Structure formats: C-alpha cells, structure tokens
Short mmCIF file of C-alpha atoms in Angstrom, two decimals:
data_model
loop_
_atom_site.label_atom_id
_atom_site.label_comp_id
_atom_site.label_asym_id
_atom_site.label_seq_id
_atom_site.Cartn_x
_atom_site.Cartn_y
_atom_site.Cartn_z
CA MET A 1 -59.00 64.65 -391.46
CA ARG A 2 -61.85 62.65 -389.91
CA GLU A 3 -60.62 63.26 -386.25
CA VAL A 4 -60.42 67.19 -387.04
CA LEU A 5 -63.95 67.08 -388.41
CA SER A 6 -65.27 65.17 -385.44
CA LEU A 7 -63.71 67.65 -383.11
CA VAL A 8 -65.23 70.48 -385.05
CA ILE A 9 -68.72 69.14 -385.29
CA GLY A 10 -68.86 67.55 -381.80
CA LEU A 11 -67.54 70.46 -379.89
CA GLY A 12 -69.65 72.76 -381.91
CA GLY A 13 -72.65 70.77 -380.62
CA VAL A 14 -71.26 70.81 -377.20
CA ALA A 15 -70.90 74.57 -377.40
CA LEU A 16 -74.57 74.80 -378.53
CA LEU A 17 -75.77 72.62 -375.66
CA ALA A 18 -73.89 74.37 -373.16
CA THR A 19 -75.24 77.82 -374.32
CA GLY A 20 -78.85 76.45 -374.15
CA ILE A 21 -78.53 74.70 -370.80
CA TYR A 22 -76.79 77.95 -369.21
CA HIS A 23 -79.64 80.24 -370.41
CA LEU A 24 -82.21 77.69 -369.34
CA LEU A 25 -80.59 77.44 -365.76
CA ASP A 26 -80.36 81.09 -365.60
CA ILE A 27 -84.20 81.58 -366.30
CA GLY A 28 -85.32 78.73 -364.01
CA THR A 29 -88.74 77.41 -363.93
CA CYS A 30 -91.50 79.47 -365.82
CA GLY A 31 -94.43 79.47 -368.03
CA THR A 32 -96.11 80.95 -370.99
CA GLY A 33 -99.50 80.96 -372.44
CA GLY A 34 -102.20 78.19 -371.59
CA PRO A 35 -105.61 78.36 -369.72
CA HIS A 36 -103.86 78.02 -366.21
CA VAL A 37 -102.59 80.81 -363.86
CA ILE A 38 -98.79 81.14 -364.36
CA ALA A 39 -96.91 81.84 -361.25
CA ARG A 40 -93.89 83.09 -363.18
CA GLU A 41 -93.81 84.27 -366.80
CA CYS A 42 -90.83 83.27 -368.86
CA PRO A 43 -88.83 86.37 -369.98
CA GLN A 44 -89.26 87.64 -373.38
CA GLY A 45 -87.16 85.84 -376.01
CA SER A 46 -86.38 82.96 -373.81
CA GLY A 47 -87.94 80.23 -376.31
CA ILE A 48 -85.02 80.37 -378.49
CA TRP A 49 -82.84 78.62 -376.09
CA GLY A 50 -84.80 75.47 -375.88
CA PRO A 51 -84.27 74.53 -379.55
CA LEU A 52 -80.44 74.66 -379.16
CA LEU A 53 -80.62 71.61 -376.90
CA PRO A 54 -81.74 69.29 -379.60
CA VAL A 55 -79.64 70.76 -382.31
CA GLY A 56 -76.62 70.69 -380.21
CA LEU A 57 -77.32 67.14 -379.19
CA VAL A 58 -77.48 65.94 -382.87
CA LEU A 59 -74.26 67.72 -383.88
CA TRP A 60 -72.63 65.89 -380.87
CA PHE A 61 -73.69 62.69 -382.15
CA ILE A 62 -72.52 63.45 -385.34
CA GLY A 63 -68.91 64.25 -384.14
CA LEU A 64 -68.89 60.89 -382.26
CA PHE A 65 -69.93 59.01 -385.35
CA VAL A 66 -67.41 60.79 -387.68
CA SER A 67 -64.56 60.06 -385.35
CA LYS A 68 -62.35 57.20 -386.60
CA GLU A 69 -61.92 55.34 -383.33
CA GLY A 70 -65.45 56.37 -381.85
CA LEU A 71 -65.36 55.55 -378.19
CA ILE A 72 -63.23 52.48 -378.39
CA LYS A 73 -59.77 54.07 -378.43
CA PRO A 74 -58.45 57.40 -377.23
CA GLY A 75 -59.06 59.93 -380.10
CA ALA A 76 -61.30 62.85 -381.12
CA GLY A 77 -64.51 60.61 -380.23
CA GLN A 78 -63.56 60.22 -376.64
CA ILE A 79 -62.71 63.92 -376.43
CA VAL A 80 -66.05 65.01 -377.75
CA TRP A 81 -67.71 62.65 -375.12
CA SER A 82 -65.56 64.04 -372.28
CA ALA A 83 -66.34 67.63 -373.38
CA LEU A 84 -70.02 67.13 -373.07
CA PHE A 85 -70.17 65.21 -369.89
CA ALA A 86 -66.96 66.12 -367.73
CA GLY A 87 -66.79 69.59 -369.27
CA GLY A 88 -70.55 70.10 -368.71
CA GLY A 89 -70.50 68.73 -365.16
CA PHE A 90 -67.59 70.97 -364.30
CA ALA A 91 -69.32 73.93 -365.70
CA LEU A 92 -72.69 73.27 -363.99
CA LEU A 93 -70.85 73.06 -360.71
CA TYR A 94 -68.94 76.33 -361.34
CA LEU A 95 -72.15 77.86 -362.26
CA VAL A 96 -73.85 76.78 -359.09
CA LEU A 97 -71.08 77.98 -357.00
CA THR A 98 -70.55 81.12 -358.56
CA GLN A 99 -74.14 82.38 -359.24
CA PRO A 100 -76.00 82.01 -356.08
CA ASP A 101 -79.05 83.96 -357.61
CA LEU A 102 -80.02 81.15 -360.11
CA GLY A 103 -83.51 80.82 -361.25
CA PRO A 104 -86.02 78.84 -359.10
CA GLY A 105 -85.13 75.14 -359.14
CA SER A 106 -82.05 75.57 -361.10
CA GLU A 107 -79.65 75.02 -358.32
CA LEU A 108 -80.98 71.38 -357.66
CA GLY A 109 -81.15 70.58 -361.30
CA ALA A 110 -77.48 71.70 -361.91
CA TYR A 111 -76.42 69.56 -358.98
CA ILE A 112 -78.29 66.54 -360.16
CA MET A 113 -76.85 67.08 -363.83
CA ALA A 114 -73.33 67.43 -362.53
CA ALA A 115 -73.63 64.31 -360.49
CA VAL A 116 -74.56 62.36 -363.69
CA PHE A 117 -72.41 64.09 -366.05
CA LEU A 118 -68.89 63.91 -364.12
CA PRO A 119 -68.88 60.09 -363.85
CA LEU A 120 -69.89 59.51 -367.46
CA GLY A 121 -67.19 61.88 -368.73
CA LEU A 122 -64.30 61.02 -366.71
CA GLY A 123 -65.13 57.05 -366.61
CA ILE A 124 -64.62 56.63 -370.26
CA TRP A 125 -60.66 57.35 -369.80
CA ILE A 126 -60.43 54.57 -367.02
CA PRO A 127 -59.52 51.65 -369.48
CA ALA A 128 -57.05 53.70 -371.47
CA LEU A 129 -55.33 54.63 -368.06
CA LEU A 130 -55.43 51.03 -366.91
CA LYS A 131 -54.07 50.00 -370.39
CA LEU A 132 -51.31 52.61 -369.94
CA ARG A 133 -50.41 51.39 -366.68
CA ARG A 134 -50.17 47.62 -367.84
CA LYS A 135 -47.93 48.77 -370.68
CA GLN A 136 -45.58 50.57 -368.39
CA ASP A 137 -45.33 47.79 -366.08
CA GLY A 138 -44.83 45.40 -369.03
CA THR A 139 -41.94 47.54 -370.28
CA ALA A 140 -40.26 47.42 -366.86
CA GLU A 141 -40.53 43.62 -366.41
CA PRO A 142 -38.25 42.49 -369.29
CA GLN A 143 -35.25 44.43 -367.68
CA THR A 144 -35.61 42.57 -364.53
CA THR A 145 -36.15 39.07 -366.51
CA ASP A 146 -33.02 40.06 -368.68
CA ALA A 147 -31.10 40.76 -365.42
CA ALA A 148 -32.23 37.50 -364.01
CA VAL A 149 -31.56 35.37 -367.17
CA ALA A 150 -27.85 36.85 -367.17
CA GLY A 151 -27.32 36.13 -363.57
CA ASP A 152 -28.47 32.37 -364.04
CA HIS A 153 -26.52 31.90 -367.14
CA THR A 154 -23.29 33.30 -365.31
CA ALA A 155 -23.94 30.91 -362.31
CA TRP A 156 -24.46 27.94 -364.78
CA THR A 157 -21.23 28.55 -366.55
CA LYS A 158 -19.42 28.92 -363.25
CA GLN A 159 -20.81 25.55 -362.20
CA LEU A 160 -19.95 24.05 -365.47
CA HIS A 161 -16.30 25.04 -365.29
CA GLN A 162 -16.19 23.81 -361.61
CA LEU A 163 -17.37 20.49 -362.50
CA ARG A 164 -14.63 20.20 -365.26
CA SER A 165 -12.09 21.48 -362.78
CA ASP A 166 -13.16 18.73 -360.33
CA GLY A 167 -12.95 16.12 -362.89
CA GLY A 168 -16.73 15.63 -363.12
CA LEU A 169 -16.83 16.18 -366.85
CA THR A 170 -14.59 15.12 -369.64
CA ARG A 171 -13.48 17.53 -372.20
CA ALA A 172 -15.95 16.01 -374.80
CA GLU A 173 -18.85 16.36 -372.06
CA PHE A 174 -17.72 19.88 -371.13
CA ASP A 175 -17.93 21.00 -374.86
CA ARG A 176 -21.04 19.28 -375.47
CA LEU A 177 -22.71 21.02 -372.33
CA LYS A 178 -21.21 24.39 -373.03
CA GLY A 179 -22.37 24.38 -376.69
CA ASP A 180 -26.17 24.11 -375.45
CA PRO A 181 -26.65 26.14 -372.41
CA ALA A 182 -30.63 26.15 -372.83
CA GLY A 183 -30.85 22.38 -373.46
CA PHE A 184 -28.62 21.37 -370.55
CA ALA A 185 -29.70 23.81 -368.08
CA ASP A 186 -31.54 21.60 -365.88
CA ARG A 187 -29.37 18.63 -366.31
CA LEU A 188 -26.17 20.34 -365.10
CA ASP A 189 -27.73 20.21 -361.48
CA LEU A 190 -28.36 16.56 -361.82
CA ILE A 191 -24.79 16.10 -362.77
CA GLN A 192 -23.52 18.10 -359.66
CA GLN A 193 -25.55 15.82 -357.49
CA LEU A 194 -24.02 12.78 -359.07
CA ALA A 195 -20.62 14.29 -358.44
CA ASP A 196 -21.45 15.07 -354.88
CA LEU A 197 -22.63 11.50 -354.40
CA LYS A 198 -19.31 10.20 -355.89
CA ALA A 199 -17.29 12.61 -353.74
CA ALA A 200 -19.12 11.17 -350.65
CA GLY A 201 -18.27 7.56 -351.61
CA LEU A 202 -21.86 6.63 -352.40
CA LEU A 203 -21.23 6.15 -356.05
CA SER A 204 -18.22 4.27 -357.65
CA ALA A 205 -16.58 5.91 -360.64
CA GLU A 206 -18.24 3.48 -362.98
CA GLU A 207 -21.42 4.20 -361.52
CA PHE A 208 -21.01 7.92 -361.72
CA ALA A 209 -20.04 7.64 -365.20
CA ALA A 210 -22.93 5.52 -366.40
CA LYS A 211 -25.40 7.70 -364.56
CA LYS A 212 -23.84 10.91 -365.88
CA HIS A 213 -23.97 9.57 -369.40
CA THR A 214 -27.69 8.93 -368.96
CA VAL A 215 -28.22 12.36 -367.59
CA ILE A 216 -26.44 13.85 -370.72
CA LEU A 217 -28.48 12.05 -373.18
CA GLY A 218 -31.72 12.92 -371.34
CA ASP A 219 -33.02 9.73 -370.29
CA SER A 220 -33.19 10.46 -366.61
#
C-alpha cells in the first residue's frame, strides 16, 4: 500500500513539475512590472506556471518519503526519483530537438538541465544492476564448483582402489579411508608417494608400513 501511495503522490508531483517547466521554457525569459524598461513582457496568465514547481517538488519529496525502501533498494522510491530526473532529462532533450522555436534562453537552459538530470536519474540504478550481476555470477559458480568436487572425488576413489589393488593398503586401512573421504583427502597423496618409494626400492616394507601408519593417524 505504501509503495502504491508513493507512486501516486510522487508521480503526481513529477507531472506538476513537468507541466510548470514545460510552460516556463516555452515562454522563455520575460518580465512584468517594476520601474525598469522590460525588453519582453510575460504573456498573460504565465504567472500560474511558476507556483507549480514548488508544489510539485513538495509532492515529489513526499512520494520519496512514503516509499518503504526509499532510495536504498529498488522500489517505488527509486522509480519516483528516476521519473523526475531521467524522465525529465529525456523530456527536455525531446523538447529542444522537436521545438526549435522555444523562448529566448530556453534552449541553453534545457540542455543544462538535461545534462544534470540524466546522470542523477540513471545513476541510482547502477548499484542494483551491479548487485544483480554479482548474483548471477554467484549462482553460476556453484555449478562449476560442484562439478569440480565430483571430479575430484571420482579421482580420489580411483586412486584409493588402485592403492588397495597394488597392496599399498590393507583391507582395514582401505575401509577407514573410504569411510571418511574429506578427512583423508590430502593424506592419500602422501600414502601414494610412500608406495612409489617402496616400489622403487627406497623404502622397505617395514618402513613403508610405519610411515603409512603415521600418515593415516595424521601425525605427518
């Protein structure tokens, strides 16, 4: 309910601001009354457009305040913000490009306002887009990680069975290692190295058994 109220009030304020700015740019620079000579009199009834600006700005601020998430997270608040700045910036550019007969000084003013409004209106969505990108990257990572873990486990199991087949592990040692793959993942490589040394004649059967026992116990 708060988000809907935020949109109604905030966008209503934006509409008043847009109406006022449009008519003031259409009128251009002018003056009314005073002791000085006026180069260009303001058209009749043009005074009503000026007050629309502060009224619309107040409503816009209220719309931002009512929003549940404000400007912190994507929601009504950020939509209201972008409607004023991004929407206003694009509207000003469109006005200048399609109406070359704007009032005196209006074209430069519109370009300046558009240059300020557009970055403010679009920039607020950058954190949300970056967060979405990081989230998408994060959901893709576990698939690769799971595949890698599955591949590592398959290689580890194959190495374990090969050591058993080569006589490098007794049945009891094989069952103990197989029952705790995570706990003995690193030690299996050490046992393989010891088995290679034994096969090369650098370790006796007694030395191999003693060192293997130490590795399995985790004392290496």
